[in-house]
mmCIF file of N, CA and C in Angstrom:
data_model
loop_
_atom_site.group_PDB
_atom_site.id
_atom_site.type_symbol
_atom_site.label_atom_id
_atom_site.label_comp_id
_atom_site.label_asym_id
_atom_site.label_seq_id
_atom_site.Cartn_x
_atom_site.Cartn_y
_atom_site.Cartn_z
ATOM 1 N N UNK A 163 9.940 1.910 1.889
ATOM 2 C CA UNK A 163 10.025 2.783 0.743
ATOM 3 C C UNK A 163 11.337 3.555 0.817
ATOM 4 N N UNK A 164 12.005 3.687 0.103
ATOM 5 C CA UNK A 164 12.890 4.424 -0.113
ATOM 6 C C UNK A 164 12.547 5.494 -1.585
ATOM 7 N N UNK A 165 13.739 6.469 -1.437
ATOM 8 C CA UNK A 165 13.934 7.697 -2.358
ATOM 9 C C UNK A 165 15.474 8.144 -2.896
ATOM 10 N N UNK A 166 15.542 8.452 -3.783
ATOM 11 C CA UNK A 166 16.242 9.149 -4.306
ATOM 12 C C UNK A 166 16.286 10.416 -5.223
ATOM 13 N N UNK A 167 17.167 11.362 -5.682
ATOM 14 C CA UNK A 167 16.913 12.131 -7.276
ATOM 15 C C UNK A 167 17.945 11.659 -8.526
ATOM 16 N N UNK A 168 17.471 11.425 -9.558
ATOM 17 C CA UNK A 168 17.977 10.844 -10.706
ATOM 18 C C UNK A 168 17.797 12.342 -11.593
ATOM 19 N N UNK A 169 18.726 13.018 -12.219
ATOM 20 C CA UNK A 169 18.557 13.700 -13.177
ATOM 21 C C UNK A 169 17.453 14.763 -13.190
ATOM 22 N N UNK A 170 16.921 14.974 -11.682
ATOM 23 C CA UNK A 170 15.975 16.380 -11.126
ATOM 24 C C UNK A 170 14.923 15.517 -11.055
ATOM 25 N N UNK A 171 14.673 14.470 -11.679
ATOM 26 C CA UNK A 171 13.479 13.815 -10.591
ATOM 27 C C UNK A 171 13.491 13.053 -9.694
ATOM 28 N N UNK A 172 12.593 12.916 -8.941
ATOM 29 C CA UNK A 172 12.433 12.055 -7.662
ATOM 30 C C UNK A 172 11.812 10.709 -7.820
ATOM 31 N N UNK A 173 12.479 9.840 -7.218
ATOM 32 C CA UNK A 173 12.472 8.259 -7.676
ATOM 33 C C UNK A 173 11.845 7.820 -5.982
ATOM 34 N N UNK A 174 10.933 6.989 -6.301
ATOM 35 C CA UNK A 174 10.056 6.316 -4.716
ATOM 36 C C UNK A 174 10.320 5.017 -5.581
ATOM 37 N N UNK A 175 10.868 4.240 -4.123
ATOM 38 C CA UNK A 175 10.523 2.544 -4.648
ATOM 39 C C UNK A 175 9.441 2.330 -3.512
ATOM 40 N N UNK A 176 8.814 2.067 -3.692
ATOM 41 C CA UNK A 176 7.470 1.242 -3.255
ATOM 42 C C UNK A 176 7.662 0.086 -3.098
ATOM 43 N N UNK A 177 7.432 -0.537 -1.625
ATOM 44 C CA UNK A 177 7.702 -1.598 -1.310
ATOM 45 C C UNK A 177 6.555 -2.128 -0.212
ATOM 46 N N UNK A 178 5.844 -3.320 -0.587
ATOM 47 C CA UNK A 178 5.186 -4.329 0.220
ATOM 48 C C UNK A 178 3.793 -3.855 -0.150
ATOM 49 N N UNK A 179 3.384 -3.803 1.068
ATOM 50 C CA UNK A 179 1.574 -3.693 0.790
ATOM 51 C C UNK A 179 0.942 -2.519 0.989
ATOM 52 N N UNK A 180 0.228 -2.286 -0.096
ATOM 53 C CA UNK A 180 -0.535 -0.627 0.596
ATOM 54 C C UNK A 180 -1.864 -0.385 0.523
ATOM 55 N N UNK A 181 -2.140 -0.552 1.762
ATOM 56 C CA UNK A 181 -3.937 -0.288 1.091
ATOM 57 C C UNK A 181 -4.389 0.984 2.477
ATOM 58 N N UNK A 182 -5.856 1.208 3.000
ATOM 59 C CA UNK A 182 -6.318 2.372 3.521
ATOM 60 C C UNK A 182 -5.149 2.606 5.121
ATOM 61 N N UNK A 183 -5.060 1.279 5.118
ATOM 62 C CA UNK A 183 -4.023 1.134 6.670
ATOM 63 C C UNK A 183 -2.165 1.728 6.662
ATOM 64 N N UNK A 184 -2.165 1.776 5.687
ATOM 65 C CA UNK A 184 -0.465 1.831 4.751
ATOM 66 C C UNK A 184 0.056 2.577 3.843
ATOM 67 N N UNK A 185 -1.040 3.203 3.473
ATOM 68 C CA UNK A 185 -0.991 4.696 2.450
ATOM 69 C C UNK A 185 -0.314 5.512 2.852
ATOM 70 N N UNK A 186 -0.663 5.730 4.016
ATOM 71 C CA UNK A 186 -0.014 7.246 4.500
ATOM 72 C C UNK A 186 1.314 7.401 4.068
ATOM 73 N N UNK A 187 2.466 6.857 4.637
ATOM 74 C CA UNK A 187 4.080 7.484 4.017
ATOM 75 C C UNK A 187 4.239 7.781 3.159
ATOM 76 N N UNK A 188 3.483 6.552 1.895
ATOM 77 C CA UNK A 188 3.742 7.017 0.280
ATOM 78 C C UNK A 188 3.169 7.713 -0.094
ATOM 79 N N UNK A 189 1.911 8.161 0.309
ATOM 80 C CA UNK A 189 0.712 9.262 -0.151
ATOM 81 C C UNK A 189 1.746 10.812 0.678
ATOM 82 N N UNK A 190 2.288 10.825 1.672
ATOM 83 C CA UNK A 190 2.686 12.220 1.346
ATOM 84 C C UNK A 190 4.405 12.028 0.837
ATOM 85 N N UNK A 191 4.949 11.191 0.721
ATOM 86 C CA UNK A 191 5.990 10.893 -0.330
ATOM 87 C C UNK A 191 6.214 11.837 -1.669
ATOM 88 N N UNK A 192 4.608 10.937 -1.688
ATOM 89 C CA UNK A 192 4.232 11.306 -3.573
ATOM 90 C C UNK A 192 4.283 12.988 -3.424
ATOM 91 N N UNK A 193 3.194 13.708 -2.232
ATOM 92 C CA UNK A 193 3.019 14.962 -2.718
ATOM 93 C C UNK A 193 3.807 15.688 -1.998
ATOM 94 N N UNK A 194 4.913 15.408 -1.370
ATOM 95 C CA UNK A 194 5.842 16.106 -1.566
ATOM 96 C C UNK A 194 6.527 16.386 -2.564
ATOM 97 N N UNK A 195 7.244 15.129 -3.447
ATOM 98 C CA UNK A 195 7.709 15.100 -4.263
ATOM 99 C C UNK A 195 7.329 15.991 -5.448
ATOM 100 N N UNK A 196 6.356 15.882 -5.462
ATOM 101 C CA UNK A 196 5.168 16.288 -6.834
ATOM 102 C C UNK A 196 5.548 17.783 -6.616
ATOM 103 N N UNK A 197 5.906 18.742 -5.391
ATOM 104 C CA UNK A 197 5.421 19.953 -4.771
ATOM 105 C C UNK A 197 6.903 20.371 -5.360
ATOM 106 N N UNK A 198 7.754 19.251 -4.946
ATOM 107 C CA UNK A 198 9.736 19.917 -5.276
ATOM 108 C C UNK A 198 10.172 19.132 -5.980
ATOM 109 N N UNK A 199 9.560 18.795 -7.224
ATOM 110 C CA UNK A 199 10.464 18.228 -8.412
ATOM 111 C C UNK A 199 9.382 18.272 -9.848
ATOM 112 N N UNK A 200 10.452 18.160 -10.504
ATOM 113 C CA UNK A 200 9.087 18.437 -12.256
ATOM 114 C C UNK A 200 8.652 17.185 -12.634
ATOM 115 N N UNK A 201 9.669 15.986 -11.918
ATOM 116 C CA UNK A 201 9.338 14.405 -12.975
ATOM 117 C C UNK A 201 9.002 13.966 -11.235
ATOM 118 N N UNK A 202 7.800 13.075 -11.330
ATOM 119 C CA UNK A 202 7.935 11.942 -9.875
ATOM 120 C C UNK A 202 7.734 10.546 -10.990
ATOM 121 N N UNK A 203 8.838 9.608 -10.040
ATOM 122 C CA UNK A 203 9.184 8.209 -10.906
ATOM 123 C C UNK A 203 8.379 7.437 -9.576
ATOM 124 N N UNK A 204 7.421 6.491 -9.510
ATOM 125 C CA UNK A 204 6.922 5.197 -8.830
ATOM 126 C C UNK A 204 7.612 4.218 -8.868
ATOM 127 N N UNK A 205 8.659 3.790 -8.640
ATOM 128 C CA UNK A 205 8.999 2.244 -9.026
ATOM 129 C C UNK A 205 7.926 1.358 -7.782
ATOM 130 N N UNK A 206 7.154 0.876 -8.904
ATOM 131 C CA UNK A 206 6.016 -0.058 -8.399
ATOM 132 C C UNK A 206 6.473 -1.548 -8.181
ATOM 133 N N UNK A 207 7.886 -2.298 -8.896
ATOM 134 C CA UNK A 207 7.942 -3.481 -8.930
ATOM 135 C C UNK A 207 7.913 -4.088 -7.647
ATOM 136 N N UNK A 208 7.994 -3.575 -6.278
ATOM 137 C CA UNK A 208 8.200 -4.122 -5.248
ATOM 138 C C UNK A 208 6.621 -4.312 -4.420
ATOM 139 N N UNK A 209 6.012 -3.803 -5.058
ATOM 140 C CA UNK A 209 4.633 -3.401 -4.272
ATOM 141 C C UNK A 209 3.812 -5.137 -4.469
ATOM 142 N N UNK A 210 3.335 -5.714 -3.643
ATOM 143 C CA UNK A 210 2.830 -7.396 -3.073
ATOM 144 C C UNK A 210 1.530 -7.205 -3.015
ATOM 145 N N UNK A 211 1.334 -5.736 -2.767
ATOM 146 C CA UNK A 211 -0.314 -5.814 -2.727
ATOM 147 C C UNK A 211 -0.887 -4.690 -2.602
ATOM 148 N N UNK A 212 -1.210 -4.091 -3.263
ATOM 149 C CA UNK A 212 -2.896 -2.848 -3.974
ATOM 150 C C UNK A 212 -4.176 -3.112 -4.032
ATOM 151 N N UNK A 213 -4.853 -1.908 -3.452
ATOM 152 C CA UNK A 213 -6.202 -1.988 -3.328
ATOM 153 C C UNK A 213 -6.518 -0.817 -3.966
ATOM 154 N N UNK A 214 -7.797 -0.202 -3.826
ATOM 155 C CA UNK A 214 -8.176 0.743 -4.631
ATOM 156 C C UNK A 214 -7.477 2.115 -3.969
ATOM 157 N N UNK A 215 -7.180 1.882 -2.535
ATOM 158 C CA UNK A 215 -6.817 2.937 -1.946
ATOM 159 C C UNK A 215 -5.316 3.858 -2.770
ATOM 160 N N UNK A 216 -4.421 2.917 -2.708
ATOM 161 C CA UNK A 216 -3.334 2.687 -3.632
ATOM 162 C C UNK A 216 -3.838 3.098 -5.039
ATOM 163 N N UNK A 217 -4.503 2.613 -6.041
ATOM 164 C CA UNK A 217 -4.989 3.203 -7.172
ATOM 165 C C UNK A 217 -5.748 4.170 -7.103
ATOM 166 N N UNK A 218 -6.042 4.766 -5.911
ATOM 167 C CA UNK A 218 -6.492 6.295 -6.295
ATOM 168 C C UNK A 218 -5.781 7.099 -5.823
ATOM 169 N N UNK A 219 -5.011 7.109 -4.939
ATOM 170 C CA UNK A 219 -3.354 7.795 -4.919
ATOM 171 C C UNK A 219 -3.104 7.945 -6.470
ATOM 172 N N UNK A 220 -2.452 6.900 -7.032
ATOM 173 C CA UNK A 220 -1.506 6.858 -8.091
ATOM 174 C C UNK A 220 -2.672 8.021 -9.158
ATOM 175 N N UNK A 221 -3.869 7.264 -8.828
ATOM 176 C CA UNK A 221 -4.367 8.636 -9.815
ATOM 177 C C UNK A 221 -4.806 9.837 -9.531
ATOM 178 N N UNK A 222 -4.756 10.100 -8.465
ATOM 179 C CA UNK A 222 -4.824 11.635 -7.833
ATOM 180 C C UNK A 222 -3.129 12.211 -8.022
ATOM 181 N N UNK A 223 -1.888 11.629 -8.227
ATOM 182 C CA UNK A 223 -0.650 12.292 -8.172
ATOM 183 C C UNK A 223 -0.578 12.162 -10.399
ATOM 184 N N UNK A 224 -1.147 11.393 -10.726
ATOM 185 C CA UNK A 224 -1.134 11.383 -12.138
ATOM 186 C C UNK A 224 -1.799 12.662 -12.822
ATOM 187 N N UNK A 225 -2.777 12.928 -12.179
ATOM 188 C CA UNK A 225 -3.302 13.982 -12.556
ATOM 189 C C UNK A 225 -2.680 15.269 -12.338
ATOM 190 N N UNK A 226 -1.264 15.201 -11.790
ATOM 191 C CA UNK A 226 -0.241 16.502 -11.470
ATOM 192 C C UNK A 226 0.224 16.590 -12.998
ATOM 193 N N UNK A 227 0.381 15.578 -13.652
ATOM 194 C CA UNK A 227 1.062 15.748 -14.943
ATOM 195 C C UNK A 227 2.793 14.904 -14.618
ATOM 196 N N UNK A 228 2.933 15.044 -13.396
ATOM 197 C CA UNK A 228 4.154 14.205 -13.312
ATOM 198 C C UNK A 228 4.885 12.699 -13.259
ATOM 199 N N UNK A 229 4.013 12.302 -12.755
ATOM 200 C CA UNK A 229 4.072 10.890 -12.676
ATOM 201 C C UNK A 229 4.027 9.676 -13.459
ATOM 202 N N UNK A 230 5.560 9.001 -13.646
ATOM 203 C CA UNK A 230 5.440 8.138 -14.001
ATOM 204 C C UNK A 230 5.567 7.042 -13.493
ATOM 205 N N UNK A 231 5.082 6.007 -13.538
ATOM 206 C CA UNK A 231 4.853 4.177 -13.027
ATOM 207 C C UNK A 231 5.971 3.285 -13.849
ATOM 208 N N UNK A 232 7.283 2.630 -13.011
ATOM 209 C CA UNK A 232 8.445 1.996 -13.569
ATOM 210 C C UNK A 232 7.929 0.462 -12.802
ATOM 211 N N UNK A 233 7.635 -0.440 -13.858
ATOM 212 C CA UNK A 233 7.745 -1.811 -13.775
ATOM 213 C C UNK A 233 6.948 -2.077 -12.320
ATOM 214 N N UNK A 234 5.739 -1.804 -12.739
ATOM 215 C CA UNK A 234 4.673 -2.130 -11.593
ATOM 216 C C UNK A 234 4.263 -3.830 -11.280
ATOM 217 N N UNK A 235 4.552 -4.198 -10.478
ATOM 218 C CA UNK A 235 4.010 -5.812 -9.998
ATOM 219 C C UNK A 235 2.964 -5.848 -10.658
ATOM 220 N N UNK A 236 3.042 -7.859 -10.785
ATOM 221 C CA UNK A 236 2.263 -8.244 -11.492
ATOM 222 C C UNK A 236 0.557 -8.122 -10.932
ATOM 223 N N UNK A 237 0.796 -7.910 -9.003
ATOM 224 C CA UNK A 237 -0.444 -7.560 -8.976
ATOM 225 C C UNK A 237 -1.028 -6.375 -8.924
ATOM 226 N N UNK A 238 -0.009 -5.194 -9.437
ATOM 227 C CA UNK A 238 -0.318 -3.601 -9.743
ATOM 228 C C UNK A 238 -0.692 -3.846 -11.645
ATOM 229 N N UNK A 239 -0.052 -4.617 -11.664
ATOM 230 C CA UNK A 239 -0.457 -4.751 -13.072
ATOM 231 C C UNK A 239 -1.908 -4.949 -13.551
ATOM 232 N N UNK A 240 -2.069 -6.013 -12.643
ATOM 233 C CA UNK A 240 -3.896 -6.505 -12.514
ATOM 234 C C UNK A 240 -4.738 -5.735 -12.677
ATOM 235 N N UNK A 241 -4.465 -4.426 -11.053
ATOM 236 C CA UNK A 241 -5.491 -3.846 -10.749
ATOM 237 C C UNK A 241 -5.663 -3.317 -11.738
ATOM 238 N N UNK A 242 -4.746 -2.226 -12.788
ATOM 239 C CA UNK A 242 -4.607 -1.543 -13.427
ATOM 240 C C UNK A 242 -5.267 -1.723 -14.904
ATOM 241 N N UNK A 243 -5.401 -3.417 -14.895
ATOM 242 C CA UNK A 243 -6.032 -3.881 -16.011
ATOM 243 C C UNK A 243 -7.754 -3.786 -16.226
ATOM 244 N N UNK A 244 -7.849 -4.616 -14.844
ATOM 245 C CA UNK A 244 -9.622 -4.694 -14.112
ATOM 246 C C UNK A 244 -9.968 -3.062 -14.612
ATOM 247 N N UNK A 245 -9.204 -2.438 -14.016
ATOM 248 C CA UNK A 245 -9.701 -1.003 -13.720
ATOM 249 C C UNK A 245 -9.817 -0.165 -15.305
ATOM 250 N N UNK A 246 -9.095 -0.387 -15.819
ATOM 251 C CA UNK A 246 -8.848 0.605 -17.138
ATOM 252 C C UNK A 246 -8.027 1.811 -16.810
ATOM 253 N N UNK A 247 -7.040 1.477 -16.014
ATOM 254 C CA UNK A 247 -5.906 2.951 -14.993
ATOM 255 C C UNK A 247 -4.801 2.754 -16.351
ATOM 256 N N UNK A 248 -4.420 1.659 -16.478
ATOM 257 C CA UNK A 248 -3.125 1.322 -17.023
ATOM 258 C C UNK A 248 -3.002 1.850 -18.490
ATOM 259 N N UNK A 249 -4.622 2.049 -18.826
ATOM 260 C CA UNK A 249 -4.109 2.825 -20.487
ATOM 261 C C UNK A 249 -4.433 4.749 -20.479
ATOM 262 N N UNK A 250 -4.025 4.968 -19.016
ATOM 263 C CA UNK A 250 -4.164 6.341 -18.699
ATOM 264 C C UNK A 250 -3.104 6.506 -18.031
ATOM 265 N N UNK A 251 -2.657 5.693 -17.477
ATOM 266 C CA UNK A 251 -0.736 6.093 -16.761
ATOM 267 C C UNK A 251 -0.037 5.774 -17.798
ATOM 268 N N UNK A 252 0.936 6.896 -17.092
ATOM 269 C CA UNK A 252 2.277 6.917 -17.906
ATOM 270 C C UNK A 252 3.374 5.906 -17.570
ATOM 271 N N UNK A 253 3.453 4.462 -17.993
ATOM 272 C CA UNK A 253 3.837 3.072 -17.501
ATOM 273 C C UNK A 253 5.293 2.940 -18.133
ATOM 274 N N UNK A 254 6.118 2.851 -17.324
ATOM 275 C CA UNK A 254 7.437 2.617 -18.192
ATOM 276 C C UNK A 254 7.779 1.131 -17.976
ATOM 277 N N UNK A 255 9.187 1.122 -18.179
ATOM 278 C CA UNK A 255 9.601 -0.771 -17.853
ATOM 279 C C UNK A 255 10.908 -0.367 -16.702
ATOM 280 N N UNK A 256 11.335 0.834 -17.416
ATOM 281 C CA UNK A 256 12.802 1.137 -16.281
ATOM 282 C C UNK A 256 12.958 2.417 -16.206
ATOM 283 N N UNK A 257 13.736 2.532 -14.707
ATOM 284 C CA UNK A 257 13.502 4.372 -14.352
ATOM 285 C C UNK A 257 14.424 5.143 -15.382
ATOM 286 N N UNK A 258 15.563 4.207 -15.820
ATOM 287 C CA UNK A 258 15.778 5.428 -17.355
ATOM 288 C C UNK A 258 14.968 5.732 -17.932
ATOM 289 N N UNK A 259 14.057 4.764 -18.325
ATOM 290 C CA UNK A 259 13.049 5.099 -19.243
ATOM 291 C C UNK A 259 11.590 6.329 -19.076
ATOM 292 N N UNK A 260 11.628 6.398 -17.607
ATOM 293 C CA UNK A 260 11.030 7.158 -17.030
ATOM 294 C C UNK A 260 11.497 8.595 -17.135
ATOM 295 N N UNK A 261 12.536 8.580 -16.348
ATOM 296 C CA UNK A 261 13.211 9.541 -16.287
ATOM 297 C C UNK A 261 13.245 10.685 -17.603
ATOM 298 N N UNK A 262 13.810 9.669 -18.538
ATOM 299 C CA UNK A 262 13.863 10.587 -19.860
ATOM 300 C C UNK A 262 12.484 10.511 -20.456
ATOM 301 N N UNK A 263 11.726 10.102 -19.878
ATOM 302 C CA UNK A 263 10.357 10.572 -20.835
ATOM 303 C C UNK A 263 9.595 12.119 -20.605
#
């Protein structure tokens, strides 16, 4: 995972697999971020594999009001579908698009 700040928010790329074993870095990533910035950006496209552990992160930091999801894998895409998450996140295609939302 890596980080950056784009325009006062904080950008996480998410990378590989995350489930109850693998959470941890990005789960306090997220709430740091969430704690010292107004926008948190997910870039999800790198992420290979999600479980629910992973989708209840994303919706425990969604519920800050900050978070947005940039071009989530096709198998973040899935879960998100199965689940009914994806028409309650804030889903972009690119972190400009994030950013300025």
């Amino acid at each position: 995972m890596s980080q950056y700040e784009c325009c006062g928010a904080q950008i996480l790329e998410a990378r590989g697999d995350y489930d109850m074993n693998s959470i941890g870095p990005l789960a306090e990533a997220l709430k740091t971020a969430t704690e010292t910035h107004p926008k948190v950006v997910l870039d999800a496209s790198g992420v290979t594999f999600a479980d629910s552990t992973f989708l209840n992160l994303v919706i425990l930091i969604h519920q800050t009001g900050k978070l947005r999801v940039v071009a989530p894998s096709e198998r973040v895409r899935r879960l998100c579908a199965i689940t009914g998450v994806g028409d309650i996140l804030q889903i972009r295609e690119t972190v400009d698009d994030a950013v300025a939302s």
